[in-house]
Each structure stands twice: as structure tokens, then as C-alpha cells.
Coordinates of C-alpha atoms in Angstrom, one line a residue:
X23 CA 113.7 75.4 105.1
X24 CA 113.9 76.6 101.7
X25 CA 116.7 79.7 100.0
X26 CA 115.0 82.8 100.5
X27 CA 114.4 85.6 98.3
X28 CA 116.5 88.4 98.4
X29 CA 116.6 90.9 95.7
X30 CA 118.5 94.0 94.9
X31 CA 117.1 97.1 95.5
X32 CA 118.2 99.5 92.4
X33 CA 118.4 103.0 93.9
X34 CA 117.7 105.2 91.0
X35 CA 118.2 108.6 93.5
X36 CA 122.5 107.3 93.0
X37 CA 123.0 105.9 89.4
X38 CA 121.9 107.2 86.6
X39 CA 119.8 104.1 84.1
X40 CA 122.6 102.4 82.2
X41 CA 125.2 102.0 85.6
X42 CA 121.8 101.1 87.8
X43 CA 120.9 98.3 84.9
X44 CA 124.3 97.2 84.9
X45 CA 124.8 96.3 89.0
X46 CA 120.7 94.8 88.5
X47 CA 122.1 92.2 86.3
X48 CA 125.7 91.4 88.3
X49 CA 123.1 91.3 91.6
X50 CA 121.0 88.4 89.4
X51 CA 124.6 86.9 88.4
X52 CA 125.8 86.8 92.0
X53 CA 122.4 85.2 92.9
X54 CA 120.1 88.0 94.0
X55 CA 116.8 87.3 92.7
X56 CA 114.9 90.4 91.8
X57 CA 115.1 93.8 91.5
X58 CA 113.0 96.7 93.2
X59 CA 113.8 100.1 91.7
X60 CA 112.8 103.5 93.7
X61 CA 110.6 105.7 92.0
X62 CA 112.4 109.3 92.1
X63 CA 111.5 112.9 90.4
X64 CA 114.7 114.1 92.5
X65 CA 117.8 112.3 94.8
X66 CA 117.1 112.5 98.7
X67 CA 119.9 114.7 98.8
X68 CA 122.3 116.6 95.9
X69 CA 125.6 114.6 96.5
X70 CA 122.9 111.3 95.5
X71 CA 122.9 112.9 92.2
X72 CA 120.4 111.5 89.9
X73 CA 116.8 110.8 89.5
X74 CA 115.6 108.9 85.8
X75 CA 112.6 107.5 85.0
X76 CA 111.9 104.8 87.0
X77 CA 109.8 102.8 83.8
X78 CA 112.3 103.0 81.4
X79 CA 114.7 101.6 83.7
X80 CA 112.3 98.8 84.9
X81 CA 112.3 98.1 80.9
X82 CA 115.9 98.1 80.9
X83 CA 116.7 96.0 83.8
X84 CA 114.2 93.5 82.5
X85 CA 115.8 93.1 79.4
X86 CA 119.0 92.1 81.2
X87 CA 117.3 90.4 84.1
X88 CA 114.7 87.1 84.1
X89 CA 113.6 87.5 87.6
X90 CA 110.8 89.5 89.3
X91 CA 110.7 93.5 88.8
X92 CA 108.9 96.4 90.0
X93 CA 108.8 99.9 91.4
X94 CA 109.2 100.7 94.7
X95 CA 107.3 102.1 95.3
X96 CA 105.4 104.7 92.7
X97 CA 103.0 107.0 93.7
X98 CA 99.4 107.1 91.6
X99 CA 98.2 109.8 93.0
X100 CA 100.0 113.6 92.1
X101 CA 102.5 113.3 89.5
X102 CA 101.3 110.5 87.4
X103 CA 96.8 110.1 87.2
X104 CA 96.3 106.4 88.1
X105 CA 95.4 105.8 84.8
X106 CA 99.0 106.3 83.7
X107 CA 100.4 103.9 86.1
X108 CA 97.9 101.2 85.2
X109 CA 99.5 101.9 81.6
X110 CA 102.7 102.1 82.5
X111 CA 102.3 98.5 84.6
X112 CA 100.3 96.5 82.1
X113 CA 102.8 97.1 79.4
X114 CA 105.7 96.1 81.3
X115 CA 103.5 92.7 82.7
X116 CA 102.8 92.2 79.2
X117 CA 106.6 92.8 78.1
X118 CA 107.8 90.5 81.3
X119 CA 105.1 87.8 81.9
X120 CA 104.7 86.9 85.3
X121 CA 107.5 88.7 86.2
X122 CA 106.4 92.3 87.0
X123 CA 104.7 93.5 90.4
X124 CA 103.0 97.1 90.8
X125 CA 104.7 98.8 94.4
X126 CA 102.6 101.5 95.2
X127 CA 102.7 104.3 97.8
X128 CA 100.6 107.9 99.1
X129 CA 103.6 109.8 97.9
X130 CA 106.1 112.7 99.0
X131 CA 106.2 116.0 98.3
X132 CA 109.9 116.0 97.4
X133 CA 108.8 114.1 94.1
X134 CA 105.4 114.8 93.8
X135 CA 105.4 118.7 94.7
X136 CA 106.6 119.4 91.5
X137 CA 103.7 119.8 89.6
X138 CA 102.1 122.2 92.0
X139 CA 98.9 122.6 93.5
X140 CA 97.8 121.8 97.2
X141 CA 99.9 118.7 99.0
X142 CA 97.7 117.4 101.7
X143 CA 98.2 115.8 104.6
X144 CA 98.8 111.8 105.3
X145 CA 95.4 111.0 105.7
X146 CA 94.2 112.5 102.9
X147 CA 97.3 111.2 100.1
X148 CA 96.2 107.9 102.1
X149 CA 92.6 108.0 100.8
X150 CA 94.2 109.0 97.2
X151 CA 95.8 106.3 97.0
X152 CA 93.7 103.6 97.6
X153 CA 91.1 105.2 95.3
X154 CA 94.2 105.1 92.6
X155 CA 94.2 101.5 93.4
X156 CA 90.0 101.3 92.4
X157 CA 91.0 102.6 89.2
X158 CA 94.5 100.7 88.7
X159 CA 92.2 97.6 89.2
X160 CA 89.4 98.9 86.6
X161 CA 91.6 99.4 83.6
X162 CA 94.0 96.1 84.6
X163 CA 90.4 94.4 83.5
X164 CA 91.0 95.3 79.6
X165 CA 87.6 95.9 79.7
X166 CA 85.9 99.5 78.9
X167 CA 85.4 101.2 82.4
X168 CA 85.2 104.7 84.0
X169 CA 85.5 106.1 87.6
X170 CA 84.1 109.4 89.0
X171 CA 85.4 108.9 92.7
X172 CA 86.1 111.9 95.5
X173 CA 89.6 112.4 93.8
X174 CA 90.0 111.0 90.3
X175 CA 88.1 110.9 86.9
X176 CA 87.9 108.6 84.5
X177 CA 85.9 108.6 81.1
X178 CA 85.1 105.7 79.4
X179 CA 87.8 104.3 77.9
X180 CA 89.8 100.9 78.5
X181 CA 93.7 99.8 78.4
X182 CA 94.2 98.5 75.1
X183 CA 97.8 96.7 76.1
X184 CA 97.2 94.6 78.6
X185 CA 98.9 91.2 80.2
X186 CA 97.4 87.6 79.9
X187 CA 97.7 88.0 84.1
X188 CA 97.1 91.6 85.8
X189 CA 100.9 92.2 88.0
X190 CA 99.9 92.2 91.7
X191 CA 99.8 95.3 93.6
X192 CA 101.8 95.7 96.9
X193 CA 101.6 98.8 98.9
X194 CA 104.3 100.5 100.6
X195 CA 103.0 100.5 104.6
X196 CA 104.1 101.0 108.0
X197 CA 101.3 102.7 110.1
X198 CA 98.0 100.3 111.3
X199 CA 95.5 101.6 109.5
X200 CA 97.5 101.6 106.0
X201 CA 99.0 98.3 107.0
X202 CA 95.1 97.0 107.8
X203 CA 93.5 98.4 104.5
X204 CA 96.8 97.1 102.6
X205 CA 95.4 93.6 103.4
X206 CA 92.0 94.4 102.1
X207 CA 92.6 96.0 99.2
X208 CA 96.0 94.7 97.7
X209 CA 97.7 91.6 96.3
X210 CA 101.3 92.0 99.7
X211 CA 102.4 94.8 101.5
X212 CA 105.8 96.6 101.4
X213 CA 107.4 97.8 104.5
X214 CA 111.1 99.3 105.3
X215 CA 113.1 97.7 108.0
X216 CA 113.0 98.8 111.4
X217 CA 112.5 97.3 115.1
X218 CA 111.1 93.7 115.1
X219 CA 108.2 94.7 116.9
X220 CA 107.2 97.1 114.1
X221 CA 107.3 95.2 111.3
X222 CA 105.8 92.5 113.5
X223 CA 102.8 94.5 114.7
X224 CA 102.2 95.8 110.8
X225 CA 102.0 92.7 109.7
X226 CA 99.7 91.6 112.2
X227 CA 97.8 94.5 110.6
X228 CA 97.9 93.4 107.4
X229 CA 96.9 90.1 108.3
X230 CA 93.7 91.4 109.8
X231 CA 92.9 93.2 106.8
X232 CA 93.6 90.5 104.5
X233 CA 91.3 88.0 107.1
X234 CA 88.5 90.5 107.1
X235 CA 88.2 90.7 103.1
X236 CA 88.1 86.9 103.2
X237 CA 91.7 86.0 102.2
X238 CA 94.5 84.0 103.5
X239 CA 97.2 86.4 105.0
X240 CA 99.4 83.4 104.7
X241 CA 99.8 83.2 100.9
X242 CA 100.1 87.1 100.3
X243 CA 103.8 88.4 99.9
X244 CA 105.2 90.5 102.1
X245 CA 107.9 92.3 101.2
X246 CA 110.9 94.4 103.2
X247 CA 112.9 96.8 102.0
X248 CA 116.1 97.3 103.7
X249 CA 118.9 99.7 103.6
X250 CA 122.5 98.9 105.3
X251 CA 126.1 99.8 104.5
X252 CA 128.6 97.9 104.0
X253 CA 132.5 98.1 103.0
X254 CA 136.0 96.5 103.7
X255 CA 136.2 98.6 107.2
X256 CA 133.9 99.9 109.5
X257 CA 135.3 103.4 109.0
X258 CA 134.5 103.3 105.1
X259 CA 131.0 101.8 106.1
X260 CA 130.1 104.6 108.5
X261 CA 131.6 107.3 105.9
X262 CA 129.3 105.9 103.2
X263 CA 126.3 106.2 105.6
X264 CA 126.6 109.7 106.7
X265 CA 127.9 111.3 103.0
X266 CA 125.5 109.0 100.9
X267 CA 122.6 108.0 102.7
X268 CA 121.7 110.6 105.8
X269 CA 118.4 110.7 105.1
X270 CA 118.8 106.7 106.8
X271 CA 119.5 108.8 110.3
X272 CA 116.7 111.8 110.1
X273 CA 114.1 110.5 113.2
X274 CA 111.5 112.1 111.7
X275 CA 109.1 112.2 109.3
X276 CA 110.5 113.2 105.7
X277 CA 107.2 113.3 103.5
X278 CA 106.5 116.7 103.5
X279 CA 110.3 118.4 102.5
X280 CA 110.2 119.0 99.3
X281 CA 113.7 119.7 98.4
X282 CA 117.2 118.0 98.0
X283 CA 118.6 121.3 99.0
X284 CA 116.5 121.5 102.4
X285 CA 117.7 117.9 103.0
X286 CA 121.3 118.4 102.4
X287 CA 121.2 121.3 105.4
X288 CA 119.5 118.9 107.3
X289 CA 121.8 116.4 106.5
X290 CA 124.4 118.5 108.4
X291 CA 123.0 117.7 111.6
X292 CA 123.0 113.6 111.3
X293 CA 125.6 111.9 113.3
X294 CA 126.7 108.1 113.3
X295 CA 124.2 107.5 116.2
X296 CA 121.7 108.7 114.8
X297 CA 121.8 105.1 112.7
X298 CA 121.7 103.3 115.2
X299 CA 118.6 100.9 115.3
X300 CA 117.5 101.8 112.1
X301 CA 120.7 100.4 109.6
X302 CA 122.9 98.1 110.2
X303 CA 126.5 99.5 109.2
X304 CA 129.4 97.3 109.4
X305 CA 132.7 95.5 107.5
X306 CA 131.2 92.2 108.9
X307 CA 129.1 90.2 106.5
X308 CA 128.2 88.1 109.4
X309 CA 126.4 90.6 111.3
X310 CA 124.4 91.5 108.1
X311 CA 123.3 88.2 107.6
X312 CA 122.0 87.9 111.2
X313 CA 120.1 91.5 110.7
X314 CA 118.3 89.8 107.7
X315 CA 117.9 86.8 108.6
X316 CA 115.9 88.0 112.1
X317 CA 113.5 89.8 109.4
X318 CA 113.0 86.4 107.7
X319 CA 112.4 84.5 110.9
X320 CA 109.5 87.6 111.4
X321 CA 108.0 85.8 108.1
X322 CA 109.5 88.3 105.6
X323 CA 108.9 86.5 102.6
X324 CA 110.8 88.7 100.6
X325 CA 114.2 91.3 101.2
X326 CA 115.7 93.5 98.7
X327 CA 118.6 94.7 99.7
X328 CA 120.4 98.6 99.5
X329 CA 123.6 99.0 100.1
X330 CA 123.9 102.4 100.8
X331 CA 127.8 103.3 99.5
X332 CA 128.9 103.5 96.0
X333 CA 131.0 100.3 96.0
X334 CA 127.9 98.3 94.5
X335 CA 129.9 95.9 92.4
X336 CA 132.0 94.9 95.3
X337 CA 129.4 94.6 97.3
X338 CA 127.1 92.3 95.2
X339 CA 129.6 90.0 95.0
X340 CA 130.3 90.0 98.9
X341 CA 126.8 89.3 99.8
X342 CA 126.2 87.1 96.8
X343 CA 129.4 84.6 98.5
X344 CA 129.2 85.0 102.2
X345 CA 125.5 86.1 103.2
X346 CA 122.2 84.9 100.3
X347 CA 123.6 81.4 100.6
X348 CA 123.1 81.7 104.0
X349 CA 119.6 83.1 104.3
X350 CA 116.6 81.0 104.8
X351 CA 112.9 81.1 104.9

């Protein structure tokens, strides 16, 4: 039995760069250790109300931070050319050694739409992505290399910044052919929280994947992310569900909306069921614990935590006295 790891996940859709650094480095203080930021071109929905860069913030936080950091996840495939987030990563590995991890994902047309041009469906930003990954994996070499694949080009050319150690990649996956590929092709797999037998059945996925590329499922992260409200009272813990976070209770797939606006009339439709079985919302820091520490029984290996209101700071230092000292692996 050891502490586990449970990190704070920096939602950049609901605080804009300086407020979002600021709660990363009271989650560190109050023993949270790591931070996973969300990769946003736009908020889920408008009353979220912000969006910055994901990589200057990552910078940010790591200045103020001294444990593990990444994105998650980033998508390599629409708005930013691989090549961009293979800079983007190596210079932060190289500013943060052995701190940094790549979190990558096949994308959603609310952030990636906005540069136009054809969005295509899940199989298809699936295949993208892991040919991003071929060419992530190129340039974290240092050496010079180029790619002519079904989907990407690269001429000759090398990353001239690069880390003593490449970051590991984790990909964001939930479905059993992603999950199984994930363990073939990447360094952990990140999945959101939802019933047990999911998460158990993708990782027993992942683990076939890693087995049939010849590597030990065992000693690869994997890595959940997990959204829940809390507050003083059960009322103000529901309220902050359903005004901040409805996108938590819409049962259906979300990857192809491509506005905040068209979420926010969705959004009108949500109602506190709805969350049930796929947050936990409650005053009780008890009952949180239990939720997370089921996940960790599952062989989580890593949790970052979202609270889903706006009371962050109180929050943090909740969770940082009544539930991580609690938590074991």
C-alpha cells in the first residue's frame, strides 16, 4: 500500500491563465501532485467563459509547480500539424525534465472546426491521430527525419530543441479498438471516469495491445480523469453541476457540435438525473473518496481530479485534508 497519485485537473474552458496557475500551485500546496490542463480553442458552454492557450499555461503552471505536467489531452491532428505539438512538447520536456507527459487525443470539432475544411468521422480522426503519433515520435529523436503518410507531410527537417528524455505519450481512450492500439503504440492511456466495468474492460484493451507489441501492461501508466462537484451542501453541489458543468449530464456523444452556443441550448434540457452514474455530486467528502478510491482498486495508477464549481480554493483544501490522505494504491 503506497499514497496514490492524484493530481489536479486545471480546466482551462473556466479560468482564464493566471487564476488557473494560481489554484495549480495551492492543489501542489495542499498535496495534489500534478496537474493535467484541458486543451481548449472555446469553453464547452458560454457561462464556462474562457479558453487560453493550453502551452503557455502548462509553462506557467510549471514554473510555479515541481510535479508532473501535461495537456489533456491535445489534439495533433486539425488545428495544430503534428509537427507543432512535437515542438511544443519537447520544449516544455526540456524546460521541466522529467516532469512533462504529451496527452493526446482524435479531437472535436468544437475546437478543432475552426480552421475549416472537412471534419471526418471517428474512425477516420482515429487513424489521424495515430499517424500524428508516427511523426510526434520522428522528430522527439532530434535526429533529421520526414514523413509522407495518408494524412501528414513532413520534409526533412529535425527538432532543434529537444529533451535529454523524449516526454511519454498517453492517449485519451475509451472505445476497444483505440484502447487496444493505445497499448501498441503509446507510453499509458487516458480515460474519463465512468462505470467500473468500462474502465475495466478498456483497460483490459490496452493491456492486450501493450502484450501484443511486446511490453509489460503492468509498468505503463494509466491515467483517469475525473469530474465531480463538490460544495458545503448538496444543493450548492448540484447547482454547480447543472449551471457549470452540463456537458457532465449530455448521454451522448459530444464530438461533432461545434459550438458553445449549440451546447448552451442543449444544456437546457440536462436535469440532475441525468448525472447520475457518470459524476459524483455531493457535500460529503467521504463519498468522494470512496468514488476514487473504487477507480484505484480498478488499478488506476493515476487520478486528476475536476471539481466542477467555481469554489476551487475551497475545495483544494477540502480534499487536500479529508480525502488524498486517504487514497491508496
Amino acid at each position: 500500500m503506497s499514497a496514490a497519485h492524484i493530481g489536479y485537473a486545471a480546466m482551462l474552458e473556466q479560468f482564464g491563465p493566471i487564476e488557473v496557475t494560481e489554484y495549480s500551485a495551492l492543489a501542489e500546496q495542499h498535496g495534489f501532485t500534478g496537474t493535467m490542463a484541458a486543451d481548449h480553442f472555446q469553453p464547452w458552454v458560454p457561462q464556462q467563459g474562457n479558453a487560453p492557450f493550453v502551452w503557455n499555461v502548462l509553462t506557467a503552471i510549471g514554473e510555479r509547480t515541481g510535479t508532473d505536467l501535461g495537456p489533456g489531452v491535445t489534439c495533433p491532428s486539425f488545428r495544430m500539424h503534428p509537427a507543432m505539438v512535437a515542438q511544443a512538447s519537447a520544449t516544455l520536456a526540456a524546460m521541466y525534465p522529467d516532469r512533462h507527459w504529451l496527452g493526446l487525443g482524435s479531437g472535436e470539432a468544437l475546437n478543432e472546426h475552426i480552421v475549416g475544411g472537412y471534419w471526418p468521422e471517428a474512425p477516420t480522426r482515429v487513424a489521424m491521430m495515430f499517424e500524428a503519433i508516427e511523426v510526434i515520435n520522428k522528430l522527439f529523436t532530434g535526429k533529421d527525419v520526414k514523413h509522407a503518410g495518408k494524412y501528414f507531410t513532413l520534409e526533412t527537417t529535425r527538432l532543434w530543441t529537444v529533451p535529454a528524455t523524449p516526454p511519454p505519450i498517453y492517449i485519451a481512450a475509451a472505445g476497444p479498438y483505440t484502447s487496444r492500439k493505445t497499448g501498441e503504440l503509446a507510453d499509458g492511456i487516458i480515460t474519463p471516469g465512468a462505470a467500473h466495468s468500462k474502465v475495466s474492460g478498456v483497460f483490459e484493451n490496452f493491456a492486450a495491445g501493450a502484450r501484443k507489441a511486446g511490453k509489460d501492461p503492468d509498468t505503463m501508466p494509466k491515467i483517469l480523469q475525473l469530474h465531480l462537484s463538490w460544495a458545503p451542501t448538496d444543493e450548492e453541489a448540484l447547482a454547480n453541476a447543472v449551471t457549470e458543468w452540463p456537458n457532465g449530464g449530455m448521454k451522448f456523444p459530444k464530438q461533432d457540435i461545434r459550438s458553445p452556443f449549440d451546447f448552451e441550448q442543449m444544456a437546457k434540457l440536462v436535469r440532475p438525473e441525468d448525472f447520475e452514474g457518470r459524476m459524483v455530486i455531493s457535500s460529503d467528502p467521504d463519498v468522494h473518496r470512496a468514488s476514487i478510491q473504487a477507480f484505484l482498486d480498478l488499478g488506476v495508477d493515476r487520478v486528476y481530479l475536476h471539481n466542477v464549481g467555481r469554489n476551487q480554493a475551497e475545495w483544494i483544501e477540502v480534499f487536500g485534508r479529508e480525502v488524498l490522505p486517504k487514497l491508496t494504491r
